[in-house]
PDB file of C-alpha atoms in Angstrom:
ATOM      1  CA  UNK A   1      -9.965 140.452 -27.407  1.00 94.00           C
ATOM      2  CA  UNK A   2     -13.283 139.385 -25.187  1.00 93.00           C
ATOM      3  CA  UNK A   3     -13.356 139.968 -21.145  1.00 94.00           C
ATOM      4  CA  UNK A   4     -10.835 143.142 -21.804  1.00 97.00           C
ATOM      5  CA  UNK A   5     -13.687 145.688 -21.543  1.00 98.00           C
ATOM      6  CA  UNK A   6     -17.022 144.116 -20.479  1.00 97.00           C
ATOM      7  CA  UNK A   7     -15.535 141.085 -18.582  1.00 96.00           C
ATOM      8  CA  UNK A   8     -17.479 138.002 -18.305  1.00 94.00           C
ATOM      9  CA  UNK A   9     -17.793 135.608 -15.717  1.00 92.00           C
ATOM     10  CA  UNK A  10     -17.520 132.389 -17.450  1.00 93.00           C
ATOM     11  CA  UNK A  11     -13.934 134.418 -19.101  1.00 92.00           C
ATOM     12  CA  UNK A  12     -12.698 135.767 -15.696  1.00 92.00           C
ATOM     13  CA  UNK A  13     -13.910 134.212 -12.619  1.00 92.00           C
ATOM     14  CA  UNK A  14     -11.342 136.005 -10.690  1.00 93.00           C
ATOM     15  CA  UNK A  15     -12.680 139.694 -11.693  1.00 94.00           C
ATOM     16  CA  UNK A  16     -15.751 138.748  -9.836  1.00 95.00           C
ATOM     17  CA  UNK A  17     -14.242 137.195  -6.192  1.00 93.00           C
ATOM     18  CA  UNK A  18     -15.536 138.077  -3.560  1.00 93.00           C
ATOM     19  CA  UNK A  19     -18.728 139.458  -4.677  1.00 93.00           C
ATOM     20  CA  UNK A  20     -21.228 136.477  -4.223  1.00 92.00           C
ATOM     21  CA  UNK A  21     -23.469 137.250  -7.639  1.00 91.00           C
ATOM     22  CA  UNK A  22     -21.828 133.545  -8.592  1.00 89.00           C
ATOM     23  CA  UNK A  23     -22.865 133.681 -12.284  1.00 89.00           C
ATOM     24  CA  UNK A  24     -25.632 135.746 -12.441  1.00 90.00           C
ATOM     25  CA  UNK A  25     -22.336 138.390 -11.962  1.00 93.00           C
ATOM     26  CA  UNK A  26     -21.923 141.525 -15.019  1.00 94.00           C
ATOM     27  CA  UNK A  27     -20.209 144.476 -14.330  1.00 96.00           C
ATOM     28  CA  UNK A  28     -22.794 147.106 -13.610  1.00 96.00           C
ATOM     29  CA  UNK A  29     -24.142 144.369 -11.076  1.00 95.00           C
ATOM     30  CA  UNK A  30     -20.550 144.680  -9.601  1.00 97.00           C
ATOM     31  CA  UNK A  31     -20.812 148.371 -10.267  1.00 97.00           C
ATOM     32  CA  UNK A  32     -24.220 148.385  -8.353  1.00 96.00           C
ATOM     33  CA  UNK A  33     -22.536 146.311  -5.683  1.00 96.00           C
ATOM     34  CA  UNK A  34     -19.493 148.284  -4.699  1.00 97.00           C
ATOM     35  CA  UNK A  35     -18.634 150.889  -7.387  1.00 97.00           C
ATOM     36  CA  UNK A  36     -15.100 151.497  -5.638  1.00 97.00           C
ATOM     37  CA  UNK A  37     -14.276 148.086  -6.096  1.00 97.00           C
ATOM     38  CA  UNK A  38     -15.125 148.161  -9.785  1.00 97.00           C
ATOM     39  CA  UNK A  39     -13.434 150.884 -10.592  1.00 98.00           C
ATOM     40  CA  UNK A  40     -10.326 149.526  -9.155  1.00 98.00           C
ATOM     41  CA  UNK A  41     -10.192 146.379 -10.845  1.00 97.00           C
ATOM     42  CA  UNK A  42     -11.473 147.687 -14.151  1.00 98.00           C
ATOM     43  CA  UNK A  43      -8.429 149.902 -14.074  1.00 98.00           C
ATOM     44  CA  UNK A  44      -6.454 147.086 -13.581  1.00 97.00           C
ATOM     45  CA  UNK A  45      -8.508 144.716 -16.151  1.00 97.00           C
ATOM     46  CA  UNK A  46      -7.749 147.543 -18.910  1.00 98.00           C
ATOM     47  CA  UNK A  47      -4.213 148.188 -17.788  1.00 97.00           C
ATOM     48  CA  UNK A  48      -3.010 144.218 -17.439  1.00 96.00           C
ATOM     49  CA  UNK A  49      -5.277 142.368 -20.197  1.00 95.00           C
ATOM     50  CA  UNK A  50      -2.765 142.829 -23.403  1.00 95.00           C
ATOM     51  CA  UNK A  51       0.976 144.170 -24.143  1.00 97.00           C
ATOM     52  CA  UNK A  52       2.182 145.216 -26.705  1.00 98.00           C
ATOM     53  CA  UNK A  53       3.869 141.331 -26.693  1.00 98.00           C
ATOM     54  CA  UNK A  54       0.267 139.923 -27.378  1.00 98.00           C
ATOM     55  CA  UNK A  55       0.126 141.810 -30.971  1.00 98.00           C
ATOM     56  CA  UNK A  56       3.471 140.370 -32.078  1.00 98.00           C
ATOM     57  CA  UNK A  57       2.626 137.387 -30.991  1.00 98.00           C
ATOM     58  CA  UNK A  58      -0.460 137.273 -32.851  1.00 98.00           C
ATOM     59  CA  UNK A  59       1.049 138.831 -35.972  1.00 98.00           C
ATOM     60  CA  UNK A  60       3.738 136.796 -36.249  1.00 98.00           C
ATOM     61  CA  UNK A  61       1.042 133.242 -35.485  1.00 98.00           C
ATOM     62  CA  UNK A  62      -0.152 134.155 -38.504  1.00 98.00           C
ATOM     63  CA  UNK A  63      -3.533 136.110 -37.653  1.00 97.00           C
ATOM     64  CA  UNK A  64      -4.409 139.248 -39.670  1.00 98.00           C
ATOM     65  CA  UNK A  65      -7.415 140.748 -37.279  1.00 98.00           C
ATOM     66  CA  UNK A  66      -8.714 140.757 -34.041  1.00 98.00           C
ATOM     67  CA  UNK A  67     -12.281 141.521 -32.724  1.00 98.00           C
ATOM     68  CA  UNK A  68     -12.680 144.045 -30.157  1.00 98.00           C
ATOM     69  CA  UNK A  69     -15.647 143.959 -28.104  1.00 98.00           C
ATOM     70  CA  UNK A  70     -16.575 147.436 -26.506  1.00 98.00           C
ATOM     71  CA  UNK A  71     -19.905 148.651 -24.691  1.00 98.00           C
ATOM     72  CA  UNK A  72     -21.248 152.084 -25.273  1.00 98.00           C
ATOM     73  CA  UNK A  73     -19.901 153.398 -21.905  1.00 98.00           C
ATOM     74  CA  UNK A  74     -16.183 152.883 -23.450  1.00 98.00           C
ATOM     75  CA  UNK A  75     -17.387 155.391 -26.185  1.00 98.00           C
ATOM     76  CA  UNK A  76     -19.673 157.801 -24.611  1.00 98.00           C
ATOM     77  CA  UNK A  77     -20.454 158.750 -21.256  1.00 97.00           C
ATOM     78  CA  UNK A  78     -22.891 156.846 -19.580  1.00 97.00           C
ATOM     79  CA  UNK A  79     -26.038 158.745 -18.939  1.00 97.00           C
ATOM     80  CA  UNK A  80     -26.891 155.839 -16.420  1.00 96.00           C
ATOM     81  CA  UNK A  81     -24.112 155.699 -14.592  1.00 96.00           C
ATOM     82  CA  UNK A  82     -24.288 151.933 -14.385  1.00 97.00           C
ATOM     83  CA  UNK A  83     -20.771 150.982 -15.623  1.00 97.00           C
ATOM     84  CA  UNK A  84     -16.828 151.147 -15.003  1.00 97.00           C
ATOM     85  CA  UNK A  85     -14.710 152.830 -15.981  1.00 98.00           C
ATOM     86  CA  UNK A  86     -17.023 155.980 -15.403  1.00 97.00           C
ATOM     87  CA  UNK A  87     -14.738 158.061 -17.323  1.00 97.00           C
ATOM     88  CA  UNK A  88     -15.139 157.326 -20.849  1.00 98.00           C
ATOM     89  CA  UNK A  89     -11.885 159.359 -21.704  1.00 98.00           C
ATOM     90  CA  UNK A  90      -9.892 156.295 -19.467  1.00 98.00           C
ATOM     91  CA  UNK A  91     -11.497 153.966 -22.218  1.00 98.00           C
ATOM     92  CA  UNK A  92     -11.120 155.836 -25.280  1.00 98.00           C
ATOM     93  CA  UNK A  93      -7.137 156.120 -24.202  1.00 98.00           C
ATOM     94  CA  UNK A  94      -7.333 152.047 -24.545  1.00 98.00           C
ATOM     95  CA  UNK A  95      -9.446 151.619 -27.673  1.00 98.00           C
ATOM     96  CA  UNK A  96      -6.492 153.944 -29.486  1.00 98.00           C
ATOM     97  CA  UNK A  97      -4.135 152.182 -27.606  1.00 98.00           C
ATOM     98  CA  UNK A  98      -5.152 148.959 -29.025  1.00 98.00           C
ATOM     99  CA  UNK A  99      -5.696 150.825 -32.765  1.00 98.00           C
ATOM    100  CA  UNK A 100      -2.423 151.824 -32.842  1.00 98.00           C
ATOM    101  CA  UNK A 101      -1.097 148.504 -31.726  1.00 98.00           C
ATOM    102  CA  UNK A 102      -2.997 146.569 -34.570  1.00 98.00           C
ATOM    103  CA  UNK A 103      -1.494 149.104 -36.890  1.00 98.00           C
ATOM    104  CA  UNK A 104       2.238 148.569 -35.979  1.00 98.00           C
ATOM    105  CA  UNK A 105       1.485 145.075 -35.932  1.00 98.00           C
ATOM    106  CA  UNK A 106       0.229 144.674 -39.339  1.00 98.00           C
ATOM    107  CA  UNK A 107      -3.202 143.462 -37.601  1.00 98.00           C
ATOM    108  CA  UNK A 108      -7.078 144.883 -38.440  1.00 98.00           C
ATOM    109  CA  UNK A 109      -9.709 145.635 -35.785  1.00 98.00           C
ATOM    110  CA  UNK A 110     -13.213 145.073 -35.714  1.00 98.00           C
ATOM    111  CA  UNK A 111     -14.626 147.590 -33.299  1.00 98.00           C
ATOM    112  CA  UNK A 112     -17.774 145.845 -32.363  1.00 98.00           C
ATOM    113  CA  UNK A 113     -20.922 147.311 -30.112  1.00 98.00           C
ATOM    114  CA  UNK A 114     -21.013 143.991 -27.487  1.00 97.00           C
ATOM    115  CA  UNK A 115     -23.282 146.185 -24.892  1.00 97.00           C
ATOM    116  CA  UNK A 116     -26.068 148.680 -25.883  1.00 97.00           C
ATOM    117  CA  UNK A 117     -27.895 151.071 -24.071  1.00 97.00           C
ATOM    118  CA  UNK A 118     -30.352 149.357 -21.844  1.00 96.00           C
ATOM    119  CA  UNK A 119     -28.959 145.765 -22.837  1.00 95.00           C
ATOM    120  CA  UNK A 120     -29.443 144.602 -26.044  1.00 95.00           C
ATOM    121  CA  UNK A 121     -30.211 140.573 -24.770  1.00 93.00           C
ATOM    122  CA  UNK A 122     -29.958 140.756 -21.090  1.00 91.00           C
ATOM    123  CA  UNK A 123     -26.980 138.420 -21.089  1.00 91.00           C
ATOM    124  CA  UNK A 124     -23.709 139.629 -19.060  1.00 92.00           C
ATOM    125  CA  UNK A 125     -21.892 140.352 -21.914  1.00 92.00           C
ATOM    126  CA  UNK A 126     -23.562 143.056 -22.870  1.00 95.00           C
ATOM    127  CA  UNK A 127     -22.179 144.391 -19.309  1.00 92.00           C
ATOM    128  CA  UNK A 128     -25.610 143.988 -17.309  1.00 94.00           C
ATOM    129  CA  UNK A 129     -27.660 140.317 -16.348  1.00 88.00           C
ATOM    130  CA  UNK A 130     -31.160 142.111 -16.513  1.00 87.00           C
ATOM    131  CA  UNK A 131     -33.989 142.129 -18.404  1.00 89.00           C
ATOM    132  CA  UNK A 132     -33.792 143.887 -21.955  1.00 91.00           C
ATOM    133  CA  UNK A 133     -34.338 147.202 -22.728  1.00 94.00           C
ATOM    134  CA  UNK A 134     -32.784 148.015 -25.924  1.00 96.00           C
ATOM    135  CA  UNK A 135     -35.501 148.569 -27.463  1.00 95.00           C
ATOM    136  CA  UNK A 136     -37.037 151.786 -25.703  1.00 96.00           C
ATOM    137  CA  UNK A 137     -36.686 154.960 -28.175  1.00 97.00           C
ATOM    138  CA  UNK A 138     -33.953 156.291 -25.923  1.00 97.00           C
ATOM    139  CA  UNK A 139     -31.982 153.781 -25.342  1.00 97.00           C
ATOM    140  CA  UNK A 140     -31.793 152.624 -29.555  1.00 98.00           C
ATOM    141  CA  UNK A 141     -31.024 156.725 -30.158  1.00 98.00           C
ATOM    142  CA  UNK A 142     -28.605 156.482 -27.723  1.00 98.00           C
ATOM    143  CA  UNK A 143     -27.193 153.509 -29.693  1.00 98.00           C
ATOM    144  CA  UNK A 144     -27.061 155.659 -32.084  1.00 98.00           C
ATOM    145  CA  UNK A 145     -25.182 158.365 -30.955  1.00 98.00           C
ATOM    146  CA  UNK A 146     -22.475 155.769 -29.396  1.00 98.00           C
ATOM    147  CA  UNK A 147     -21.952 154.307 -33.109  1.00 98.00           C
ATOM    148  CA  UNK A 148     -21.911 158.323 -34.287  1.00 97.00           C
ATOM    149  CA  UNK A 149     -19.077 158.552 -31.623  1.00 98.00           C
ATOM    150  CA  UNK A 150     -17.698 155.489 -32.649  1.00 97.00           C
ATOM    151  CA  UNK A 151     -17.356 156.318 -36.346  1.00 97.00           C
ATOM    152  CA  UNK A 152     -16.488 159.292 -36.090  1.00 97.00           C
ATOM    153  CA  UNK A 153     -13.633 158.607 -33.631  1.00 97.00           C
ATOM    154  CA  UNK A 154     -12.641 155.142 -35.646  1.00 97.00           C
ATOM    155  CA  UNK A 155     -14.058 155.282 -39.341  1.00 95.00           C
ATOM    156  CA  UNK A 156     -10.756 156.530 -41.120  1.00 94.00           C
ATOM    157  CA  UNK A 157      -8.268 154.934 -39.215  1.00 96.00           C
ATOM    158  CA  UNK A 158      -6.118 152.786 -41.384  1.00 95.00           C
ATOM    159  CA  UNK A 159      -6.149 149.241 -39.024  1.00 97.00           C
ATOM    160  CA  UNK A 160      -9.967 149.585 -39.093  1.00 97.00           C
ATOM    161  CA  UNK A 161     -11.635 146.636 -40.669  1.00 97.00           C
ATOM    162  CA  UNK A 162     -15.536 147.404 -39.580  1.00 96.00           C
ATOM    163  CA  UNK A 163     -18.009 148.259 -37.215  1.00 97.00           C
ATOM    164  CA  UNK A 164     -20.360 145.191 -35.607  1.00 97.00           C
ATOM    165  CA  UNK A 165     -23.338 147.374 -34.793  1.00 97.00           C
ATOM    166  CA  UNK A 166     -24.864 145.511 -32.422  1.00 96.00           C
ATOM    167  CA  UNK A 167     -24.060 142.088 -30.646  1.00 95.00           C
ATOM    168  CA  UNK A 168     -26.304 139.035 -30.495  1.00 94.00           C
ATOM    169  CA  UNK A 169     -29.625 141.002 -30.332  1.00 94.00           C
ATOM    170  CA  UNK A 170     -32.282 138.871 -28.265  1.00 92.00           C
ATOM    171  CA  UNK A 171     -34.431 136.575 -30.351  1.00 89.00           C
ATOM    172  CA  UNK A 172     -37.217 137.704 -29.211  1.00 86.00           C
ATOM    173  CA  UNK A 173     -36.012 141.326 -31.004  1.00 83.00           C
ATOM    174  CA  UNK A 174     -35.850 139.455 -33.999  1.00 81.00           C
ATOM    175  CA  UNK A 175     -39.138 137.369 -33.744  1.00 86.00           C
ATOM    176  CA  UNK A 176     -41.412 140.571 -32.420  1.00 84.00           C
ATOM    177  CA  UNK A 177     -39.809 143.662 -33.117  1.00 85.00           C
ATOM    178  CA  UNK A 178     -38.077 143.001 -36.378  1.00 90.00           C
ATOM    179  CA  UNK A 179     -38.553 146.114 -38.170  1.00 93.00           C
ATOM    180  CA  UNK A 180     -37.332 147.831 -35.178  1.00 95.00           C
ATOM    181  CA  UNK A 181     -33.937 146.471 -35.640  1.00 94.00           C
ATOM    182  CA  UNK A 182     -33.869 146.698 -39.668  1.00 95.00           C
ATOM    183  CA  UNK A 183     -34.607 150.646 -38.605  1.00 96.00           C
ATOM    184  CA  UNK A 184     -32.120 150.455 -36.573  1.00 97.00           C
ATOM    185  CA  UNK A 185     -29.255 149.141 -38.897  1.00 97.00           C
ATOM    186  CA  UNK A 186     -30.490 151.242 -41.936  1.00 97.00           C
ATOM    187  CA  UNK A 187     -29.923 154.241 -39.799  1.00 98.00           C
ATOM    188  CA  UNK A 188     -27.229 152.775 -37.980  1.00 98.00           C
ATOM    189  CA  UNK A 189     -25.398 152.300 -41.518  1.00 96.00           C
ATOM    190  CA  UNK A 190     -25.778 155.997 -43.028  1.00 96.00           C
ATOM    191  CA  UNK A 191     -24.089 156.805 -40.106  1.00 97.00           C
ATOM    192  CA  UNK A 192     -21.767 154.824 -40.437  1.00 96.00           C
ATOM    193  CA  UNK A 193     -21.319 156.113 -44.038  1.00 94.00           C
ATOM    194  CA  UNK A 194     -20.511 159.323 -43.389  1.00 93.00           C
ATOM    195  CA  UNK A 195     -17.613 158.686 -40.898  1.00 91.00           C
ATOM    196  CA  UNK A 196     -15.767 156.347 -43.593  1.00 84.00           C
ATOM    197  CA  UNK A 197     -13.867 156.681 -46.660  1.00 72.00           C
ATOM    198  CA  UNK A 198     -15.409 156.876 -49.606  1.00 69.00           C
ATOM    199  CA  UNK A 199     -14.703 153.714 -51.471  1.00 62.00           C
TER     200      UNK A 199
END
């Protein structure tokens, strides 16, 4: 279900007319821009993007799952005010939407972190086209506290298939910082623990 809540410009042109940031465009560089505007067609993104239609459809083509990329500002409120929809309750409202829709359906979701605090790879789908800063100590505990928030909100619903903790880290995250990130994930996954059943 990419582009329905960290839209992309390569995905949706359109989202992004008018704007001029060509493809250097993200949405908190559209939020920086004109936060009005933002707003308004964020509402509309998360409003128009899927029907109830679209999970039948997909049900009955034969798929059993779909992938549902969120960024922390759907699941907490954003301490940096750099994203739409501001109100996180707006998103929250969607992400059970879209539970309850792969449940009816016979479909399983996996709820996975595509933007982190502070951008995770600098790429615009993590929601911001700027240079990384994951990997500051506030921005990977509030990483945390989004997948706390996220488990504990999503962990024991019956659709759920898993949690992706953390899109497409940069390389260079990988290459230079690598026990950063396995810190990261062990924590990450006792957290994850707690919120789900026990089997």
């Amino acid at each position: 279900l990419g582009g329905w809540f960290i839209p992309e410009v390569w995905m949706l042109p359109g989202f992004f007319r008018d704007s001029k940031l060509g493809w250097a465009a993200s949405l908190c560089r559209l939020v920086k821009q004109n936060r009005t505007v933002a707003e308004e067609r964020m509402a509309g993104q998360l409003r128009d993007w899927l029907s109830e239609g679209d999970f039948a459809d997909m049900a009955r083509l034969g798929f059993n799952s779909v992938r549902l990329p969120v960024g922390y500002w759907n699941l907490i409120q954003d301490p940096y005010g750099l994203f739409a929809p501001q109100d996180v309750s707006v998103s929250l409202g969607y992400i059970d939407w879209a539970f309850a829709m792969a449940d009816k359906h016979g479909l399983s979701v996996l709820l996975d972190l595509h933007g982190a605090p502070g951008s995770q790879n600098g790429i615009d789908h993590s929601g911001c086209s700027m240079e990384p800063a994951w990997s500051s100590p506030r921005n990977v505990n509030l990483t945390l506290v989004t997948i706390e928030a996220m488990a504990r909100r999503y962990g024991r619903k019956p659709a759920l298939l898993g949690f992706e903790l953390l899109n497409e880290p940069a390389r260079a995250l990988s290459e230079a910082n690598h026990s950063l990130l396995v810190s990261f994930y062990e924590r990450a996954y006792r957290i994850i623990r707690r919120h789900s059943h026990p089997e």
